[in-house]
Coordinates of C-alpha atoms in Angstrom, one line a residue:
X1 CA -17.1 5.1 -20.6
X2 CA -14.2 7.3 -21.9
X3 CA -13.6 9.2 -19.3
X4 CA -12.8 6.0 -17.3
X5 CA -10.3 4.9 -20.2
X6 CA -8.8 8.3 -20.2
X7 CA -8.2 8.6 -16.4
X8 CA -6.7 5.0 -16.3
X9 CA -4.5 5.9 -19.3
X10 CA -3.3 9.0 -17.3
X11 CA -2.2 7.0 -14.2
X12 CA -0.1 4.9 -16.4
X13 CA 1.4 7.5 -18.4
X14 CA 2.2 9.2 -14.4
X15 CA 3.8 6.2 -13.1
X16 CA 5.9 5.6 -16.1
X17 CA 7.0 9.4 -16.3
X18 CA 7.9 8.9 -12.4
X19 CA 10.0 5.6 -12.9
X20 CA 11.7 6.7 -16.0
X21 CA 12.6 10.8 -15.4
X22 CA 12.9 9.5 -11.5
X23 CA 15.7 7.8 -12.5
X24 CA 17.3 10.1 -15.0
X25 CA 17.4 13.7 -14.5
X26 CA 17.7 15.3 -11.2
X27 CA 19.9 14.7 -8.3
X28 CA 20.5 12.2 -5.8
X29 CA 20.4 13.7 -2.0
X30 CA 20.7 9.8 -0.7
X31 CA 23.1 6.7 -1.0
X32 CA 20.3 4.3 -2.0
X33 CA 22.6 2.3 -4.3
X34 CA 20.4 3.4 -7.5
X35 CA 19.9 5.4 -10.0
X36 CA 16.8 7.3 -8.7
X37 CA 17.1 11.1 -8.5
X38 CA 14.9 13.8 -6.9
X39 CA 13.7 15.8 -9.6
X40 CA 11.7 19.6 -8.6
X41 CA 9.5 19.8 -11.6
X42 CA 8.2 16.1 -11.3
X43 CA 7.8 17.0 -7.4
X44 CA 5.8 20.0 -8.3
X45 CA 3.9 18.5 -11.3
X46 CA 3.1 15.5 -9.2
X47 CA 2.2 16.3 -5.9
X48 CA 5.5 15.4 -4.2
X49 CA 5.8 11.9 -6.6
X50 CA 8.9 13.4 -7.8
X51 CA 11.1 13.1 -4.7
X52 CA 12.1 9.8 -6.1
X53 CA 15.4 9.6 -4.6
X54 CA 13.9 10.5 -1.5
X55 CA 11.3 7.5 -1.6
X56 CA 14.1 4.8 -2.2
X57 CA 16.1 6.1 0.7
X58 CA 12.9 6.0 3.2
X59 CA 10.2 3.9 1.4
X60 CA 8.3 3.4 4.8
X61 CA 8.2 7.2 4.9
X62 CA 4.6 9.1 4.3
X63 CA 6.4 12.2 3.4
X64 CA 8.8 12.2 0.2
X65 CA 9.5 16.0 0.4
X66 CA 11.9 15.8 3.2
X67 CA 13.2 19.6 2.7
X68 CA 11.4 22.5 3.5
X69 CA 11.3 23.6 -0.1
X70 CA 9.9 20.5 -1.3
X71 CA 6.8 20.7 -1.8
X72 CA 4.7 17.3 -1.4
X73 CA 0.9 17.8 -1.5
X74 CA 0.2 13.8 -0.7
X75 CA 2.1 14.9 2.7
X76 CA -0.2 17.8 3.3
X77 CA -3.3 15.4 2.8
X78 CA -2.1 12.9 4.9
X79 CA -1.5 15.6 7.7
X80 CA -4.8 16.4 7.7
X81 CA -6.2 13.4 7.8
X82 CA -3.9 12.4 10.6
X83 CA -5.3 15.7 12.5
X84 CA -8.6 14.4 12.4
X85 CA -8.0 10.9 13.7
X86 CA -8.2 9.3 9.9
X87 CA -4.4 8.3 9.5
X88 CA -2.5 6.7 12.2
X89 CA 0.9 5.6 12.7
X90 CA 2.5 7.6 10.1
X91 CA 6.3 7.1 9.6
X92 CA 8.8 9.8 8.4
X93 CA 12.7 9.0 8.6
X94 CA 14.3 10.0 11.9
X95 CA 17.5 12.3 11.6
X96 CA 19.4 9.4 12.4
X97 CA 18.1 7.6 9.6
X98 CA 18.8 10.3 7.1
X99 CA 22.8 10.5 8.7
X100 CA 23.0 6.8 7.7
X101 CA 21.6 7.4 4.2
X102 CA 23.5 10.6 3.7
X103 CA 26.6 10.6 1.4
X104 CA 28.9 11.2 3.9
X105 CA 32.0 13.7 3.0
X106 CA 35.1 12.9 5.0
X107 CA 36.8 15.8 6.7
X108 CA 40.2 13.9 6.8
X109 CA 43.1 15.3 5.4
X110 CA 45.8 13.5 3.8

């Protein structure tokens, strides 16, 4: 019984951690119109959930770690499930969708 309570409390704390730290510390890779941030240590600690700005930019995506260096254990599990036919219609953002959400730096000169 106590073990179940500890697990529930752990999940609540982790959710709060992502929702608070993920909006305070880190960097924004995508223009989402909010304060969501990618935080590398949360990404590692929480198996990919720390890539919070990526999540806000592409909410439908099964992959939150969009860069090769962004560890996303959940994505690796989903890929394995897909390989065994246990996950289908897995969605990730296309390059065109990424360009649309990126912070665009103009090369125009004055």
